[in-house]
Amino acid sequence: MSWREMQVGDKACAQLEDELLFCEECRLYFRDSCPHHGAPTFVPDRMVLVCEPSRALRTLPEGLAVKERPQGGLGVWCTVTVVPRGCIFGPFDGDVLTDRNDCTVYSWALRENGSYYYMDASDETKANWMRYVACASSEEEHNMTVFQYRGKIYYRTCQTIAAGNELLVWIGEEYARTLGLKLGEHFKYEFGEKELLMKLFQDLQTKVPKEMSSHKKAQGQRNCRDFVASIIQTHECSLRREVPGVLREGTRNNLVSLGRAQSRYWTFFGFQGDALGRILDKTKIICKLCGVRLSYSGNTTNLRQHLIYKHRQEYNQLVGVTPSTQKETQDHPARTSMVMTTPVGRTTRAISDFIVTDLLPLRTIEGEGFVQMMSVLEPTYKIPTVTFFAQTVLRDMYAQAKLRVMDSMKSQRHCTVSIDLWKHEQSRSYVTVSAHQVDSAFDLRNYVLSTRAVGEEGAAEKVRAALLDVANEWSIGDRTWLSVMASNVEVRMAVTKLGWKTLPCIGHALQNCVDSALQQPPILRTLARCKRLMENVSSCPALSDKVGSSEVLHKFQCKTFPAGSVKWFSTYDLLQNLQDHRSFLDGVSQELQGLRDEDWQVVQEITGILKPLAIATSTLTKERFSSLSLVKPVVTSLIYKHLATNEGDSELAHDVKQAIRTDLDQWYADREVNRVLNLACALDPRFRGLDFLSQVEKVETFHALRQETAQLARLQPQPGDPEMSSCGPEPAKRPRPDSGIEFLLGDLCNVRSASVNSVNQQAEQEISGFQTSEVAALCQDPLQWWKAHHTQYPLLATAARKLLAVPATAVPGTWIFTQAGQDVYGKRSDLAPEHVDMLVFMHGNHTSA
């Protein structure tokens, strides 16, 4: 065999190995998931943006600690009870180096298409915690091994690591083959300290084969990734290495096919046989195209994946893919896989999107109906395991989505969070935190951040710890100035301990006020008769025969709400339905034991009271998250206009109105809450006149707005603002002696700097101009108005981004006032606890995209 043929064969083997993982238990290579032990455990880093200070330390996973080593320098120690064998950490982060002279003790070499380059973790703002893992000094000492997987460096635990033990990594046979090291039959792949390995790199690189050396000279200039090629090509000229999974020379002629095989993939595969055609090993299958050995466990999954990744042309011919389809896949590789993630097929990705979009438990893919449907839609597709979806496909999607959200949030100075405490079907409580911001383009961004378990009761201290953990994870602790939540005592206490201001959720406030007011005995008796009447209409055979296919009966039955619904908005729809069909019901009252006159009177009064409340909730559900600026006008109009008592009200109507007004007024009695509500209204072009406030409240609000605007301007001046130069550092000036008037009256008159005056003056001017400009229509989106006018009022625009980002509700309005909320919480409670955070995050940010 020629040297060139050996080189091509070895490169093919290296490319294959880059796609394989190693099982420490059965000591075999596999793709994606071990046939006997399932998918490996990948331990993710803590998510920290690149170039953040101390990024390397902050990425350290839970259960590990960085400490000083007795030998000097830093190392990583295990702090949990045990880290099992086979856990995979990574990938190793850092800068890509193209010059071997820049290589440091924090560098590893990687192979790609026959070329080599280094990944260096010297820069702590770009590296991760793996830079601190020390290298073992001997084979007996190490408990981790380094290897390359899909173009990245990972560490795998090759021994169980108990608490208090240091993590020590070193090169093994796997990584040695990646570097092309074949130094003899009994060579041990261990080199002591890292400096010795680096020296070996240097020595090997000087041994450039003559063929390669002359070839490089002819080119005149080396490619940036060919600089390490000479290291490996020196050894490629020597003995051919024996890579697990690669067929030895001369064995392809003894392949035996599976006699009962029906799958078309067997066209290219067979078992190793002896001279008599007997199968020697049924656990290994051999590719007839390239000679690679694959694990065989009774199905064709490995066969199909090998053809897809290594022999795409033969696979396309086998399954009948047209050239146009193949070209489309080549032109748009992002449709089949994503950069820096585990490559997955189109069908697997579609299933993942299906799970995320509909917020379904992962066990759905194991259901008999789902399996049967997939067998019809794509007969040759083998559904991966739940473990593979959870730990590989969805984990990659989750990591990428998380980075996108972090990147979107990093430039925002102020952040508002909403807190949702909900129950899981397994008697667990969870708290979900969402963030709300208005970006520089004046688009509202709502992100689901994290979901944390807080025990069965959701005690205040557990909630506080969970919120603090989320704030640290997303680096929003210092930026969060306001939180919106439901009326939960534990959550309120927890948020108060964190120092965040709180606002009540308008949706839950209306819900509690109205539901409480409807608990009066006359109303409950009437509602019980109404429900019984509706049940009789739906189940009475005599009535159905009498009216036949009456359109009125059909409409009435279609509008009947499910039994057990106690929310007031459902009650309003039920009573409105009865009123609309009263003439029909009166005509059949003898058969149905219909409502009496006093019952119809109660129905009419309650419907009239609930109508403005229903319109208010409809207004709050037009957007996924309505702006806080709607709260004060809506509450004020309800209390002082639509729910105001009058002489014509019955005693029942008077009591219901008064109860709702009193409770609603108490929800928003806090002075600080009202200050925030009024500021939001003052920045909304629809309500900037503040006509629903008293004169005293108007003056206080405009004064607070001027202070807020000036403070924001001094903290974060916008490029191009007139005060930009005055807010920045001023050139040093020679001190001059105080004049006599300054000496006598300076402290008394509180002389201020020109920069402070200029900011306050501009804020005053912008507020005055904003108040006298044309009022926007009530149906106009305030953020769209600011998008068009932010350059006219730059200081106010900054305040508008902060205040108008605050949502009126803690969760999307439809979750509170429609059946959608019960559906969402029902789906959440059906998720496996270990998947709750990941799936709720991806579903929430998928629907908000």
JSON list of N, CA and C in Angstrom, two decimals, residues 48 69 113 142 179 207 259 347 357 440 445 468 491 500 533 717 719 729 760 810 842:
[
{"chain": "A", "resi": 48, "resn": "VAL", "atom": "N", "xyz": [-22.21, 31.57, 31.02]},
{"chain": "A", "resi": 48, "resn": "VAL", "atom": "CA", "xyz": [-21.62, 32.90, 31.21]},
{"chain": "A", "resi": 48, "resn": "VAL", "atom": "C", "xyz": [-21.17, 33.39, 29.84]},
{"chain": "A", "resi": 69, "resn": "ARG", "atom": "N", "xyz": [-3.56, 24.37, 44.84]},
{"chain": "A", "resi": 69, "resn": "ARG", "atom": "CA", "xyz": [-2.93, 23.06, 44.98]},
{"chain": "A", "resi": 69, "resn": "ARG", "atom": "C", "xyz": [-1.73, 23.15, 45.91]},
{"chain": "A", "resi": 113, "resn": "ASN", "atom": "N", "xyz": [-9.96, 17.53, 9.33]},
{"chain": "A", "resi": 113, "resn": "ASN", "atom": "CA", "xyz": [-9.70, 17.27, 7.91]},
{"chain": "A", "resi": 113, "resn": "ASN", "atom": "C", "xyz": [-8.21, 17.17, 7.60]},
{"chain": "A", "resi": 142, "resn": "HIS", "atom": "N", "xyz": [-4.15, 9.69, 37.23]},
{"chain": "A", "resi": 142, "resn": "HIS", "atom": "CA", "xyz": [-5.23, 10.43, 36.59]},
{"chain": "A", "resi": 142, "resn": "HIS", "atom": "C", "xyz": [-6.58, 9.75, 36.81]},
{"chain": "A", "resi": 179, "resn": "LEU", "atom": "N", "xyz": [-3.86, 12.68, 17.63]},
{"chain": "A", "resi": 179, "resn": "LEU", "atom": "CA", "xyz": [-2.64, 13.38, 17.25]},
{"chain": "A", "resi": 179, "resn": "LEU", "atom": "C", "xyz": [-1.75, 12.56, 16.32]},
{"chain": "A", "resi": 207, "resn": "LYS", "atom": "N", "xyz": [9.87, 17.18, 12.44]},
{"chain": "A", "resi": 207, "resn": "LYS", "atom": "CA", "xyz": [10.10, 16.00, 11.59]},
{"chain": "A", "resi": 207, "resn": "LYS", "atom": "C", "xyz": [9.10, 16.01, 10.43]},
{"chain": "A", "resi": 259, "resn": "GLY", "atom": "N", "xyz": [-28.74, -13.61, 7.13]},
{"chain": "A", "resi": 259, "resn": "GLY", "atom": "CA", "xyz": [-29.62, -14.38, 6.27]},
{"chain": "A", "resi": 259, "resn": "GLY", "atom": "C", "xyz": [-31.06, -13.89, 6.25]},
{"chain": "A", "resi": 347, "resn": "THR", "atom": "N", "xyz": [-36.11, 14.75, 10.83]},
{"chain": "A", "resi": 347, "resn": "THR", "atom": "CA", "xyz": [-37.25, 14.17, 11.54]},
{"chain": "A", "resi": 347, "resn": "THR", "atom": "C", "xyz": [-37.06, 14.28, 13.04]},
{"chain": "A", "resi": 357, "resn": "THR", "atom": "N", "xyz": [-43.02, 22.99, 21.25]},
{"chain": "A", "resi": 357, "resn": "THR", "atom": "CA", "xyz": [-44.13, 23.87, 20.88]},
{"chain": "A", "resi": 357, "resn": "THR", "atom": "C", "xyz": [-45.39, 23.55, 21.67]},
{"chain": "A", "resi": 440, "resn": "SER", "atom": "N", "xyz": [-33.56, 48.77, 22.33]},
{"chain": "A", "resi": 440, "resn": "SER", "atom": "CA", "xyz": [-33.25, 50.08, 21.75]},
{"chain": "A", "resi": 440, "resn": "SER", "atom": "C", "xyz": [-34.13, 50.41, 20.55]},
{"chain": "A", "resi": 445, "resn": "ARG", "atom": "N", "xyz": [-39.63, 42.89, 24.77]},
{"chain": "A", "resi": 445, "resn": "ARG", "atom": "CA", "xyz": [-39.05, 41.55, 24.82]},
{"chain": "A", "resi": 445, "resn": "ARG", "atom": "C", "xyz": [-39.45, 40.89, 26.13]},
{"chain": "A", "resi": 468, "resn": "LEU", "atom": "N", "xyz": [-32.95, 34.09, 44.20]},
{"chain": "A", "resi": 468, "resn": "LEU", "atom": "CA", "xyz": [-31.56, 34.54, 44.24]},
{"chain": "A", "resi": 468, "resn": "LEU", "atom": "C", "xyz": [-30.70, 33.72, 43.30]},
{"chain": "A", "resi": 491, "resn": "VAL", "atom": "N", "xyz": [-44.22, 34.55, 48.23]},
{"chain": "A", "resi": 491, "resn": "VAL", "atom": "CA", "xyz": [-43.48, 35.22, 47.17]},
{"chain": "A", "resi": 491, "resn": "VAL", "atom": "C", "xyz": [-43.20, 36.67, 47.55]},
{"chain": "A", "resi": 500, "resn": "TRP", "atom": "N", "xyz": [-36.21, 43.90, 46.13]},
{"chain": "A", "resi": 500, "resn": "TRP", "atom": "CA", "xyz": [-36.90, 44.32, 44.92]},
{"chain": "A", "resi": 500, "resn": "TRP", "atom": "C", "xyz": [-38.24, 44.96, 45.27]},
{"chain": "A", "resi": 533, "resn": "LEU", "atom": "N", "xyz": [-80.34, 24.04, 35.07]},
{"chain": "A", "resi": 533, "resn": "LEU", "atom": "CA", "xyz": [-81.13, 24.29, 33.87]},
{"chain": "A", "resi": 533, "resn": "LEU", "atom": "C", "xyz": [-80.34, 23.93, 32.61]},
{"chain": "A", "resi": 717, "resn": "PRO", "atom": "N", "xyz": [-26.07, 58.29, 29.87]},
{"chain": "A", "resi": 717, "resn": "PRO", "atom": "CA", "xyz": [-26.35, 59.26, 28.80]},
{"chain": "A", "resi": 717, "resn": "PRO", "atom": "C", "xyz": [-26.33, 58.58, 27.45]},
{"chain": "A", "resi": 719, "resn": "PRO", "atom": "N", "xyz": [-25.85, 58.39, 23.34]},
{"chain": "A", "resi": 719, "resn": "PRO", "atom": "CA", "xyz": [-25.01, 59.05, 22.33]},
{"chain": "A", "resi": 719, "resn": "PRO", "atom": "C", "xyz": [-25.79, 60.12, 21.59]},
{"chain": "A", "resi": 729, "resn": "PRO", "atom": "N", "xyz": [-16.32, 62.70, 31.80]},
{"chain": "A", "resi": 729, "resn": "PRO", "atom": "CA", "xyz": [-15.23, 63.30, 32.58]},
{"chain": "A", "resi": 729, "resn": "PRO", "atom": "C", "xyz": [-14.75, 64.59, 31.94]},
{"chain": "A", "resi": 760, "resn": "ASN", "atom": "N", "xyz": [-31.37, 68.62, 34.25]},
{"chain": "A", "resi": 760, "resn": "ASN", "atom": "CA", "xyz": [-32.70, 68.94, 34.77]},
{"chain": "A", "resi": 760, "resn": "ASN", "atom": "C", "xyz": [-33.47, 69.85, 33.83]},
{"chain": "A", "resi": 810, "resn": "ALA", "atom": "N", "xyz": [-48.65, 39.14, 35.90]},
{"chain": "A", "resi": 810, "resn": "ALA", "atom": "CA", "xyz": [-47.49, 38.30, 36.19]},
{"chain": "A", "resi": 810, "resn": "ALA", "atom": "C", "xyz": [-47.30, 37.20, 35.16]},
{"chain": "A", "resi": 842, "resn": "MET", "atom": "N", "xyz": [-37.85, 26.63, 27.00]},
{"chain": "A", "resi": 842, "resn": "MET", "atom": "CA", "xyz": [-37.90, 26.62, 25.54]},
{"chain": "A", "resi": 842, "resn": "MET", "atom": "C", "xyz": [-39.30, 26.90, 25.03]}
]
